[in-house]
Structures are given as C-alpha cells and as structure tokens.
Short mmCIF file of C-alpha atoms and ligand atoms in Angstrom, two decimals:
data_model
loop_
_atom_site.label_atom_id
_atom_site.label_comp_id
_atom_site.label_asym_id
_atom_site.label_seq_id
_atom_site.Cartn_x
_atom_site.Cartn_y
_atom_site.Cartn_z
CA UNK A 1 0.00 0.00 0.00
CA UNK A 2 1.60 3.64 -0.45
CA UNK A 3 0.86 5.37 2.77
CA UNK A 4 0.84 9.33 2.11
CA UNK A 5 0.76 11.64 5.27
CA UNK A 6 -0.63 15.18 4.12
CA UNK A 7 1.08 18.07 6.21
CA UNK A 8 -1.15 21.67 6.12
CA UNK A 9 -4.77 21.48 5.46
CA UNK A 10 -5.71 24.90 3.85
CA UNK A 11 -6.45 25.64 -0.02
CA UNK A 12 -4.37 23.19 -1.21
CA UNK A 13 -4.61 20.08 1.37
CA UNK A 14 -8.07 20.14 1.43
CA UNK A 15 -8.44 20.92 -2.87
CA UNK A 16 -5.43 17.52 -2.71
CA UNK A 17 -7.17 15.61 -1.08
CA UNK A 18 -10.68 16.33 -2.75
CA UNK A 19 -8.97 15.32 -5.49
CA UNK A 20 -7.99 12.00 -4.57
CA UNK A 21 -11.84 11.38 -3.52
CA UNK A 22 -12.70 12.35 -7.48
CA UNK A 23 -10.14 10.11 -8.78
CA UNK A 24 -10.93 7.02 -7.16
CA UNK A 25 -11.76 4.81 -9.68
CA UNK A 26 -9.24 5.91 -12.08
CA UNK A 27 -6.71 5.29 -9.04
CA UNK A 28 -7.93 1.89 -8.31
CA UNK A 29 -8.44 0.89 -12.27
CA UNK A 30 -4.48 1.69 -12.29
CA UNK A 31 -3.56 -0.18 -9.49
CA UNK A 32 -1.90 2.83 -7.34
CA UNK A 33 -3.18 1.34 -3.24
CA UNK A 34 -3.38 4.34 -2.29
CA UNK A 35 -4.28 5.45 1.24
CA UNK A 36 -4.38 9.00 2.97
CA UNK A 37 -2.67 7.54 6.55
CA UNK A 38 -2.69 11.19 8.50
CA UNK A 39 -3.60 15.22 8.16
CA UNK A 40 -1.46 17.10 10.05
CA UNK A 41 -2.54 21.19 10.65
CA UNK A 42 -0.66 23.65 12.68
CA UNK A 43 -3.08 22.02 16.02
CA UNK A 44 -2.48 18.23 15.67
CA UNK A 45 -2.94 15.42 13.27
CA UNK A 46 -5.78 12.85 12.02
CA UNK A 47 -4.45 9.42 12.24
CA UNK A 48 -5.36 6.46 11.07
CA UNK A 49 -2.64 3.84 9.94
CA UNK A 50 -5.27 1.53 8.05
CA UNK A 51 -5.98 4.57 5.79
CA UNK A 52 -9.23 6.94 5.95
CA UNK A 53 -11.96 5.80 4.32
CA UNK A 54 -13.80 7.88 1.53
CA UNK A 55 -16.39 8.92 4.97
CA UNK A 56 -13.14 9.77 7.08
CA UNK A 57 -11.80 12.08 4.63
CA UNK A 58 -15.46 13.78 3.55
CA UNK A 59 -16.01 14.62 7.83
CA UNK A 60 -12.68 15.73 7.90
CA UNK A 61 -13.35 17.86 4.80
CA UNK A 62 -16.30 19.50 6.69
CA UNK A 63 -13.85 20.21 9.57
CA UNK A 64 -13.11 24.12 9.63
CA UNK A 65 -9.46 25.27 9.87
CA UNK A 66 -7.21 24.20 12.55
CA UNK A 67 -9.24 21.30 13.90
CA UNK A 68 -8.27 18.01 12.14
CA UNK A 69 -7.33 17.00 15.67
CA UNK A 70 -10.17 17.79 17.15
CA UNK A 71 -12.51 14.79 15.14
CA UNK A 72 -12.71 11.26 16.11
CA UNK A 73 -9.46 9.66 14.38
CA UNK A 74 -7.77 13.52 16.02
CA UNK A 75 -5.02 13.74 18.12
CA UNK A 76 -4.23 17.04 19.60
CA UNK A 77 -0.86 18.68 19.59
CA UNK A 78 0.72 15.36 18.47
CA UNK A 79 4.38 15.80 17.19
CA UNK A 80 5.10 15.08 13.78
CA UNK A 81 7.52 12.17 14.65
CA UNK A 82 4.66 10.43 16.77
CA UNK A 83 2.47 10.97 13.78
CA UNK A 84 5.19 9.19 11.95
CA UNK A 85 6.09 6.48 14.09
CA UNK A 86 2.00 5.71 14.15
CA UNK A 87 1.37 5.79 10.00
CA UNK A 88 4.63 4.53 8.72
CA UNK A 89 3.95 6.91 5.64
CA UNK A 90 6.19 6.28 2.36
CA UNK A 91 5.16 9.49 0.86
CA UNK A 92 4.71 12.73 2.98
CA UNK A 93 2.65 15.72 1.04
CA UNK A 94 3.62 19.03 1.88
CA UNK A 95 1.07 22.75 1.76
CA UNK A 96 2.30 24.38 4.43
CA UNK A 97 2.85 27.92 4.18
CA UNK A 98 5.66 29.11 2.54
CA UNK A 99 7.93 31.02 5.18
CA UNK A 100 11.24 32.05 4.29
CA UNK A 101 13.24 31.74 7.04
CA UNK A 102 15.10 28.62 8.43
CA UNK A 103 11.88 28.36 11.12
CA UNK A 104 9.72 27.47 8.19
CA UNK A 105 7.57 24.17 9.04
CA UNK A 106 8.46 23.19 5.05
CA UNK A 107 11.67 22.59 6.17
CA UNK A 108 11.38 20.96 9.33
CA UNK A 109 9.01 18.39 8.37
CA UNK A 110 10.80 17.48 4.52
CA UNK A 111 14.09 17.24 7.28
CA UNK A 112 11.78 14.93 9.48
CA UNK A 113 10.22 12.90 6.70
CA UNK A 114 13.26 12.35 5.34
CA UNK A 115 15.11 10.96 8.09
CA UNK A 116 12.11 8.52 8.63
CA UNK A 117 12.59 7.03 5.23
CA UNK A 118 9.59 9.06 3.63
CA UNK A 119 9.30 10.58 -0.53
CA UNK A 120 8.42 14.05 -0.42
CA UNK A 121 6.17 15.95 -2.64
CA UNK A 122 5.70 19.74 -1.66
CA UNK A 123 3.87 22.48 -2.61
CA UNK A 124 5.62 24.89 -0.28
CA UNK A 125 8.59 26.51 -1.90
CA UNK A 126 10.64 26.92 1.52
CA UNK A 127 12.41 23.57 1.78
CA UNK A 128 13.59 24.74 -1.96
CA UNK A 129 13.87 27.89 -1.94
CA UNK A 130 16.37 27.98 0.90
CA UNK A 131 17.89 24.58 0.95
CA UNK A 132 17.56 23.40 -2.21
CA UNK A 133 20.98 21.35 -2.41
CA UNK A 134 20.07 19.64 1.16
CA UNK A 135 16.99 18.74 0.43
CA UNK A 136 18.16 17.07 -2.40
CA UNK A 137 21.57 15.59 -0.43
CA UNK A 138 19.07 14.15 2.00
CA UNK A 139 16.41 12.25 -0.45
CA UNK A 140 18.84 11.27 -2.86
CA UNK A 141 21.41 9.89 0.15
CA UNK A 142 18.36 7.59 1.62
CA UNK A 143 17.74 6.77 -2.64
CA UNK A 144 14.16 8.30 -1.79
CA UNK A 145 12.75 11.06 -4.28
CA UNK A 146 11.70 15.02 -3.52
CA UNK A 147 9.17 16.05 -5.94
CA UNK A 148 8.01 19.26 -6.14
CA UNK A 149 6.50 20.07 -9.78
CA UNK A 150 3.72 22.17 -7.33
CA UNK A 151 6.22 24.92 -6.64
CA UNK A 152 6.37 26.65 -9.96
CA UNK A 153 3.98 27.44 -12.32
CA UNK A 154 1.97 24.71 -10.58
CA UNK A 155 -0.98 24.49 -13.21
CA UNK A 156 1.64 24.06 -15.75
CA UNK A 157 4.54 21.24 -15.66
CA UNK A 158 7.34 23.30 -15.89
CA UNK A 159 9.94 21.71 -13.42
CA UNK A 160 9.38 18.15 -15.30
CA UNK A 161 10.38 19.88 -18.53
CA UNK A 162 13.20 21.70 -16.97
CA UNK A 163 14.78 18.55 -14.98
CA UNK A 164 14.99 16.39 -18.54
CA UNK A 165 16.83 19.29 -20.34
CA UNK A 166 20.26 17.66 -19.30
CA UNK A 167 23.89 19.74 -20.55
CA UNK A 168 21.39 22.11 -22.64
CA UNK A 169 23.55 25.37 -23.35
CA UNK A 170 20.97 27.88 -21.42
CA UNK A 171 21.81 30.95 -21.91
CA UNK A 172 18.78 32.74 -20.03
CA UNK A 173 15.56 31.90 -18.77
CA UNK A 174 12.89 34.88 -18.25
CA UNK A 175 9.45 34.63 -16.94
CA UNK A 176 6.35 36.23 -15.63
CA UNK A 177 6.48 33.61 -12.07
CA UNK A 178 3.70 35.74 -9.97
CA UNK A 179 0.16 35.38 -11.52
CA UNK A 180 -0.83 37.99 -8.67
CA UNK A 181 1.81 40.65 -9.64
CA UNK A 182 0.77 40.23 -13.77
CA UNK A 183 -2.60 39.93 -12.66
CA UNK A 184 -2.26 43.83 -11.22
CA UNK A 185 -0.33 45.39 -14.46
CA UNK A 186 -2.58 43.45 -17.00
CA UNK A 187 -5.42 45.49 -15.14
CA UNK A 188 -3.23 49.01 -15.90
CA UNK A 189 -1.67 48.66 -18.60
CA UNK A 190 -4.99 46.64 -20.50
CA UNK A 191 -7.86 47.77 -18.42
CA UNK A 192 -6.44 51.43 -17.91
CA UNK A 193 -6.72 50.97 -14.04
CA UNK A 194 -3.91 53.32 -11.66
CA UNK A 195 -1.94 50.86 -9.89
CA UNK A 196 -4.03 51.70 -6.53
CA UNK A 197 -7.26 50.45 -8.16
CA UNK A 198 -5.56 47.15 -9.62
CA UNK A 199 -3.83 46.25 -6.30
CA UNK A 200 -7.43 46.48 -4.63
CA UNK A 201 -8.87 44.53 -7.07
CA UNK A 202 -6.35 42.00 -6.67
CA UNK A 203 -6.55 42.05 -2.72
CA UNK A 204 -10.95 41.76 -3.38
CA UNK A 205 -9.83 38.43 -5.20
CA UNK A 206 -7.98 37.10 -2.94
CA UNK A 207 -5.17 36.48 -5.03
CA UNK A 208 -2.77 37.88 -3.60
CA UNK A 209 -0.46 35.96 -0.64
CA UNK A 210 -1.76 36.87 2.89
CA UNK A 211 1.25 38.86 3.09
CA UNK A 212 1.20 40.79 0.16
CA UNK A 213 5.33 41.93 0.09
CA UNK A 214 5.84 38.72 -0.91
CA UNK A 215 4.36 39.37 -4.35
CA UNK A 216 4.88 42.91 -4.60
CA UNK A 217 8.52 42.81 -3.76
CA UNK A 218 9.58 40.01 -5.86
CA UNK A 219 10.37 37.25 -2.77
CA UNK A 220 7.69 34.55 -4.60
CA UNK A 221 9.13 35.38 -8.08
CA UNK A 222 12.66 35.13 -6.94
CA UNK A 223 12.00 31.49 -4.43
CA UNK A 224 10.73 30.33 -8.16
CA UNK A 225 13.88 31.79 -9.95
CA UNK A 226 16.00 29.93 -7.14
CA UNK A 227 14.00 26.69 -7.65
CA UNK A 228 14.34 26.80 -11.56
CA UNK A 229 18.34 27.80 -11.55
CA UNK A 230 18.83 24.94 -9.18
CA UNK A 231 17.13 22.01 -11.09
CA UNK A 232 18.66 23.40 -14.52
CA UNK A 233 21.86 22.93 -12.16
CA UNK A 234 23.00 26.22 -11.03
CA UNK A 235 23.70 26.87 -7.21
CA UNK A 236 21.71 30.16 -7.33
CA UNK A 237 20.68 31.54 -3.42
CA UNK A 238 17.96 33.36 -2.86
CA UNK A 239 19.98 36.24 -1.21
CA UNK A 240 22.10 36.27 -4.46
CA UNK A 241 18.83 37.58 -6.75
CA UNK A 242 18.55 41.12 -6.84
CA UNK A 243 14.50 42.38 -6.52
CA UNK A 244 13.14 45.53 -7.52
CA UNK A 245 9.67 46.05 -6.06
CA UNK A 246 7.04 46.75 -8.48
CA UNK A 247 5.69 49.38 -5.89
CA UNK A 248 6.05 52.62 -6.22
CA UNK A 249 6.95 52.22 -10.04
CA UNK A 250 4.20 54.65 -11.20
CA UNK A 251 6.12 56.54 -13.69
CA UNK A 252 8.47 53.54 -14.85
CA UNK A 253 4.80 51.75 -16.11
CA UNK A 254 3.83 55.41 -17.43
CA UNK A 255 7.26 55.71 -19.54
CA UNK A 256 7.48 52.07 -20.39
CA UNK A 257 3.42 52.54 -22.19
CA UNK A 258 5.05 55.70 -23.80
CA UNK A 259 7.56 53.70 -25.79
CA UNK A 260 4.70 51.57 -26.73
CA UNK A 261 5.38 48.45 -24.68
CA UNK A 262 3.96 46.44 -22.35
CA UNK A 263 4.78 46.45 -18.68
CA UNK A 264 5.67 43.03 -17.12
CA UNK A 265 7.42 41.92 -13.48
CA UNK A 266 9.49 39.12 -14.85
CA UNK A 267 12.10 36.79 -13.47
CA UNK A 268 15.69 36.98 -15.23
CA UNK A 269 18.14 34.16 -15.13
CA UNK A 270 21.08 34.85 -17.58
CA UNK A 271 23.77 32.65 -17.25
CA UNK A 272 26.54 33.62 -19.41
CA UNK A 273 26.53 37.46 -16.94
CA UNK A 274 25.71 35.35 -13.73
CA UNK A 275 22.45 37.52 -13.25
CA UNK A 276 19.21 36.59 -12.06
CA UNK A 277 17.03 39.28 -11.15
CA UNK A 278 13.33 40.62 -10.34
CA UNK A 279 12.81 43.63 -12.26
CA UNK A 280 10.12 45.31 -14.23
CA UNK A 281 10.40 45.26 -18.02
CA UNK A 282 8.96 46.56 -21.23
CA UNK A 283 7.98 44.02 -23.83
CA UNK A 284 7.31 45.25 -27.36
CA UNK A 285 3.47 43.94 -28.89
CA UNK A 286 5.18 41.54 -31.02
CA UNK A 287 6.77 39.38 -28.19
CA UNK A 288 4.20 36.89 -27.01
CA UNK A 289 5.49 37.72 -23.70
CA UNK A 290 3.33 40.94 -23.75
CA UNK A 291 0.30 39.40 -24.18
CA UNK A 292 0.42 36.93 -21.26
CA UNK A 293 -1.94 38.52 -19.25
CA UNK A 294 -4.42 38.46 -15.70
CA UNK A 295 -2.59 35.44 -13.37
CA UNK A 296 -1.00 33.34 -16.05
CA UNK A 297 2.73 32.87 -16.24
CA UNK A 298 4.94 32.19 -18.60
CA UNK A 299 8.67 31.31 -19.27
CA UNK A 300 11.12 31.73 -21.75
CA UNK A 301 14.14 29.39 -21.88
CA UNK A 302 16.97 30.68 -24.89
CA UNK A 303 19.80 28.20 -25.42
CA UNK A 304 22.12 27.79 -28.16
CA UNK A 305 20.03 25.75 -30.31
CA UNK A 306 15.92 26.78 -29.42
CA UNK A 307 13.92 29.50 -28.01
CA UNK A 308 11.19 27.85 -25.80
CA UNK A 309 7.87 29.39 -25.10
CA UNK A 310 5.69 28.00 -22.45
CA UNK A 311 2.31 29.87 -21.39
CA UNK A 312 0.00 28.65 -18.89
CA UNK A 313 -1.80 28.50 -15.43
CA UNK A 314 -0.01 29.39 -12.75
CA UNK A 315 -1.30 28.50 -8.97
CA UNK A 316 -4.28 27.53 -7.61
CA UNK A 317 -6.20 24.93 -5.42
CA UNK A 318 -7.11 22.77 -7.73
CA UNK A 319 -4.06 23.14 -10.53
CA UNK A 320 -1.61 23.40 -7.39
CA UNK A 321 -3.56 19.69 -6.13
CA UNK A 322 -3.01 18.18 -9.73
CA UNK A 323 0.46 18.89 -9.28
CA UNK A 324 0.92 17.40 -6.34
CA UNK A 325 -1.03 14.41 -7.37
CA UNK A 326 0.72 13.60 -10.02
CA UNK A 327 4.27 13.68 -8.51
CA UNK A 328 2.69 11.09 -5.45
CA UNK A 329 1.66 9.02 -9.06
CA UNK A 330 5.61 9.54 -10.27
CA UNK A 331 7.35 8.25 -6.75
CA UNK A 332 4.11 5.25 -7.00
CA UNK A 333 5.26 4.37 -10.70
CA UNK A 334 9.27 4.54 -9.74
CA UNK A 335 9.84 7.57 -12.23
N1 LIG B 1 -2.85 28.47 -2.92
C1 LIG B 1 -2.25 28.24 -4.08
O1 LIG B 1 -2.82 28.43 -5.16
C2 LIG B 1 -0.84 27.73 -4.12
C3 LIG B 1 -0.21 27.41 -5.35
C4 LIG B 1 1.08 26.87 -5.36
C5 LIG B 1 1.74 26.69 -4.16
N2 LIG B 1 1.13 27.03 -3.01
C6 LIG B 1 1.83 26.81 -1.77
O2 LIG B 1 1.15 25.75 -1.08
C7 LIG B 1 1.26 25.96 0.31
C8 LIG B 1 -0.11 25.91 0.95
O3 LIG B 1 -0.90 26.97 0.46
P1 LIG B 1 -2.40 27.17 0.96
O4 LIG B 1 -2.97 28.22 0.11
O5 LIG B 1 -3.07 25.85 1.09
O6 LIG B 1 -2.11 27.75 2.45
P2 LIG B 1 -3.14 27.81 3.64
O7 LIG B 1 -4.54 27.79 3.14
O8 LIG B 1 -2.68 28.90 4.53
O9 LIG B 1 -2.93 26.40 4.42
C9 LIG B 1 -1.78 26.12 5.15
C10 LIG B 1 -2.03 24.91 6.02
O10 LIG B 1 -0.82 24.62 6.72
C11 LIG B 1 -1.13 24.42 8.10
N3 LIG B 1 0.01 24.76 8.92
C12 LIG B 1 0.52 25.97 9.24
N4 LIG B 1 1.61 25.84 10.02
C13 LIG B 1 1.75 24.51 10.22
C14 LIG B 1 2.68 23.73 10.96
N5 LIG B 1 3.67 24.29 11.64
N6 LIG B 1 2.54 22.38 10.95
C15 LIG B 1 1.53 21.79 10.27
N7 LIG B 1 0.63 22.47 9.55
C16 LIG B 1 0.74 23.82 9.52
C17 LIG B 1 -2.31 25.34 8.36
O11 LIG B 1 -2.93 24.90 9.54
P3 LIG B 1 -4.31 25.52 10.09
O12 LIG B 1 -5.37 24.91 9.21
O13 LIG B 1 -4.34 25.00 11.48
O14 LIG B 1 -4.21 26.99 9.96
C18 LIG B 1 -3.11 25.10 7.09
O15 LIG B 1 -3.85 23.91 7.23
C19 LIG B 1 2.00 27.29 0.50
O16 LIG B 1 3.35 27.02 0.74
C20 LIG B 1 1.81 27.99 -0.83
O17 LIG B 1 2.86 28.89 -1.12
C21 LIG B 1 -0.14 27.52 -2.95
#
C-alpha cells in the first residue's frame, strides 16, 4: 500500500485531497493502493494507519481550519515524529505555508520525513527555496525522491520539462512567475486601471499571498527563480537575486506605455553574466510575452540551439492539487 501523510490542510490540502476522492476509480483501475494515513494542521494530526476511508476524509473535509485533531481519528498537539512512528507513511505531502526563514515548518518536516525514510512531494517553496541542495543531499542519500513540480507554475509542468533538459547550453531563462503581480499590471496597462485600483482589485480576489510583500517585492518570483536555476543545475541563493519592487513604479509603467510596450514583473536568469534578477520590463506587442496577461505565467528558456515558449496556469487549489497528485503518481510508478 503507499501510505501518504498530508502536512497543512488549507487551499491546497483540502483541494489535494478532494482530489484524490474524485479520482478514485481511475486510481484503483491503475492499481496505485493508495491510502491518505494522517492530516497534520498547525493544532495536531488525524491518524489512522489503516488509511481513511472515503467517509473519514469527507467529515474531515467539513472540519473548519485548525481542527483536524479535534474529530474522532484527532489527536491534539501530536508531534510530527509520533504521527510518523503511528502511520509509517512512504510518501509525505507538503502545503504548508511558505515562510522564508530557516523556522519554516516546510523545512522541518521534509528534514523529518526524510530521516524517517519518507518521498516528499511539496507544494511549499521553503524547503527549496532555501535549501535546495540539502533537500536534495538528504532524499537522494536515503535513494528516496523530492518532488516538487507544485512549486512553480503549478498548473503548468514546468519543473518536469526543466529537470529532462540535461547539458542544454541555457543561456537565459525569463518569466512572468507571480500570476498575482501580472494579474495587477494586465489590469493598468490593459484595463487602464492606476496601480491603486488594480492592487485592490487583486486584494478583493484574494489572489494575492496573505502577506502581500511577498508578491509585490519580488520574494515569490525570486524562491521560483531559485528553484528553476537549481534544477537546470546552477547553485543560485535566494539572497544572491537582486528584486526591484514593483511598488512605487508609477512613472516607470507610465514611460514604459510611452515607448509603446507592455509592462511586465518578470524573473531573469542569464547565465553567461551570472544575473538573475526581479525587475520590471517593457515588452514590445510583437513578443508573445506581452500578451500573457491576468494570473498566467509564462517562461522563456533561450539556449544555443531553441527558443522555448511556455504559457500557462499558474497556482491555484485545484491546478496546485493536480500537481501534487501527479508527482505522489511519479514516486508510486518509480519515475
Ligand atoms: N494556494 C495556491 O494556489 C498555491 C499554489 C502553489 C503553491 N502554493 C503553496 O502551497 C502551500 C499551501 O498553500 P495554501 O494556500 O493551502 O495555504 P493555507 O490555506 O494557509 O494552508 C496552510 C495549512 O498549513 C497548516 N500549517 C501551518 N503551520 C503549520 C505547521 N507548523 N505544521 C503543520 N501544519 C501547519 C495550516 O494549519 P491551520 O489549518 O491549522 O491553519 C493550514 O492547514 C504554500 O506554501 C503555498 O505557497 C499555494
């Protein structure tokens, strides 16, 4: 049976494991066994090392925030290695909140799942973000896998493509990594909106991360930039990329619509000037990346012998779930 233990059971833990529920069948027709074993939130865990049942997970579905330890299979303020010890998980999910500092639960329970023998698949850029090579030292020292196709672009399988693109001469990769932060200029520089009015539409959709700096001053675009650099290879630290805040930029938007271009806060990785960057940029009409608009994302990888353009969702529930999904499918199927 493959045992997965879901850690953080917000947007994306609860849209995960709705998921699962919808793909029963095909997950059964394709012989995967697999079993949700525990739900850990920031109160306790839900435990039960036979696997929920499809009624366990729906009640704990109906739970409201914080109190998965508070139903019948709950156990209150249980630590993570007790949670361990009880479900013998070989896969450990991760949608915690992303927290960039070394405090971050990411990293404590991918360090914890680790040393008990568990895969990881995360959603939670910390672990990456900030320890990217360790992570990796860990899993790939026990010969167990960290998968975390969720972090970037998460409706759209960028990492996959990225970690088969082997001795590629890359010579820069630029992208539009914050659906929220396009989301706000597609609204000025399409829709005419000041930047005021577009940053309250943006908060009155919710898209935007509870703490908003962490769109608005480049810290998500740049944790992706780190992520990408290091599976193309590169030991890039977050400290190392330089951010510009898109903030205050008023009258760089205003001169960049002047010249007849398109505002966009993009992520640069150019390798042959050791650069990588979070800036705000003008894009002629004729490059497709001016017309990526609202919350999608897109990247741009230029090497020596092609110039690929990928376009597509960026996070969400429900893409972000997929992602995850299908990485816990990946570890199941060896790959
Ligand atoms: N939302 C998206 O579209 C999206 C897309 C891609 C990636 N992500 C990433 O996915 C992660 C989860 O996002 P989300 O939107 O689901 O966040 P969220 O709604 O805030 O949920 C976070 C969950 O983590 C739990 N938690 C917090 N601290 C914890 C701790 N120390 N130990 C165990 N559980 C803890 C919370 O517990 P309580 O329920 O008790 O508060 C909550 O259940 C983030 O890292 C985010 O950056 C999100």
């Amino acid at each position: 049976m493959n045992r997965i233990f879901l850690c953080g059971f917000g947007n994306v833990g609860r849209a995960f494991v709705k998921l699962v529920l919808s793909k029963k069948e095909l997950i059964a027709k394709r012989n995967y066994d697999l079993k949700i074993v525990g739900i850990l939130d920031s109160n306790g865990a839900a435990l039960d090392a036979k696997g929920f049942t499809e009624e366990d997970l729906i009640g704990l579905l109906n739970t409201r925030r914080g109190e998965v330890s508070s139903t019948e299979k709950g156990r209150k303020k249980i630590s993570f290695e007790e949670a361990l010890s009880i479900t013998q998980p070989n896969i450990v999910v991760i949608a915690t909140p992303t927290v960039y500092s070394k405090d971050s639960p990411g990293i404590y329970l991918s360090l914890t799942a680790l040393r008990n023998g568990c895969n990881i698949v995360t959603a939670d850029k910390s672990p990456l973000a900030l320890m990217f090579k360790d992570m990796m030292m860990e899993s790939s020292k026990r010969n167990l896998k960290f998968k975390y196709k969720a972090t970037v672009m998460a409706g759209t399988p960028i990492i996959d493509m990225l970690s088969q693109i082997k001795l590629y001469d890359i010579e820069e990769v630029e992208g539009i990594l914050n659906g929220s932060t396009n989301y706000i200029l597609s609204k000025v520089s399409r829709d005419f909106l000041s930047f005021e009015e577009a940053l309250a539409s943006a908060k009155a959709l919710g898209i935007l991360e509870s703490d908003p700096k962490l769109d608005l001053e480049g810290l998500d675009a740049a944790a992706k930039l780190v992520i990408i650099a290091n599976t193309l290879g590169y030991d890039l630290k977050i400290e190392e990329v330089k951010r510009t805040s898109i903030t205050n930029q008023e009258e760089k938007i205003k001169s960049i619509l002047k010249k007849n271009k398109v505002p966009k806060y993009v992520g640069i990785l150019n390798f042959s000037l050791g650069k990588a960057q979070i800036k705000l940029s003008g894009y002629p009409y004729s490059d497709p990346m001016s017309n990526v608009n609202d919350t999608l994302n897109a990247i741009r990888i230029k090497s020596s012998i092609n110039n690929i353009f990928i376009v597509g969702k960026g996070a969400g529930p429900l893409e972000t779930a997929h992602a995850l999904l299908s990485d816990v499918v990946s570890i199941i199927e060896g790959c």
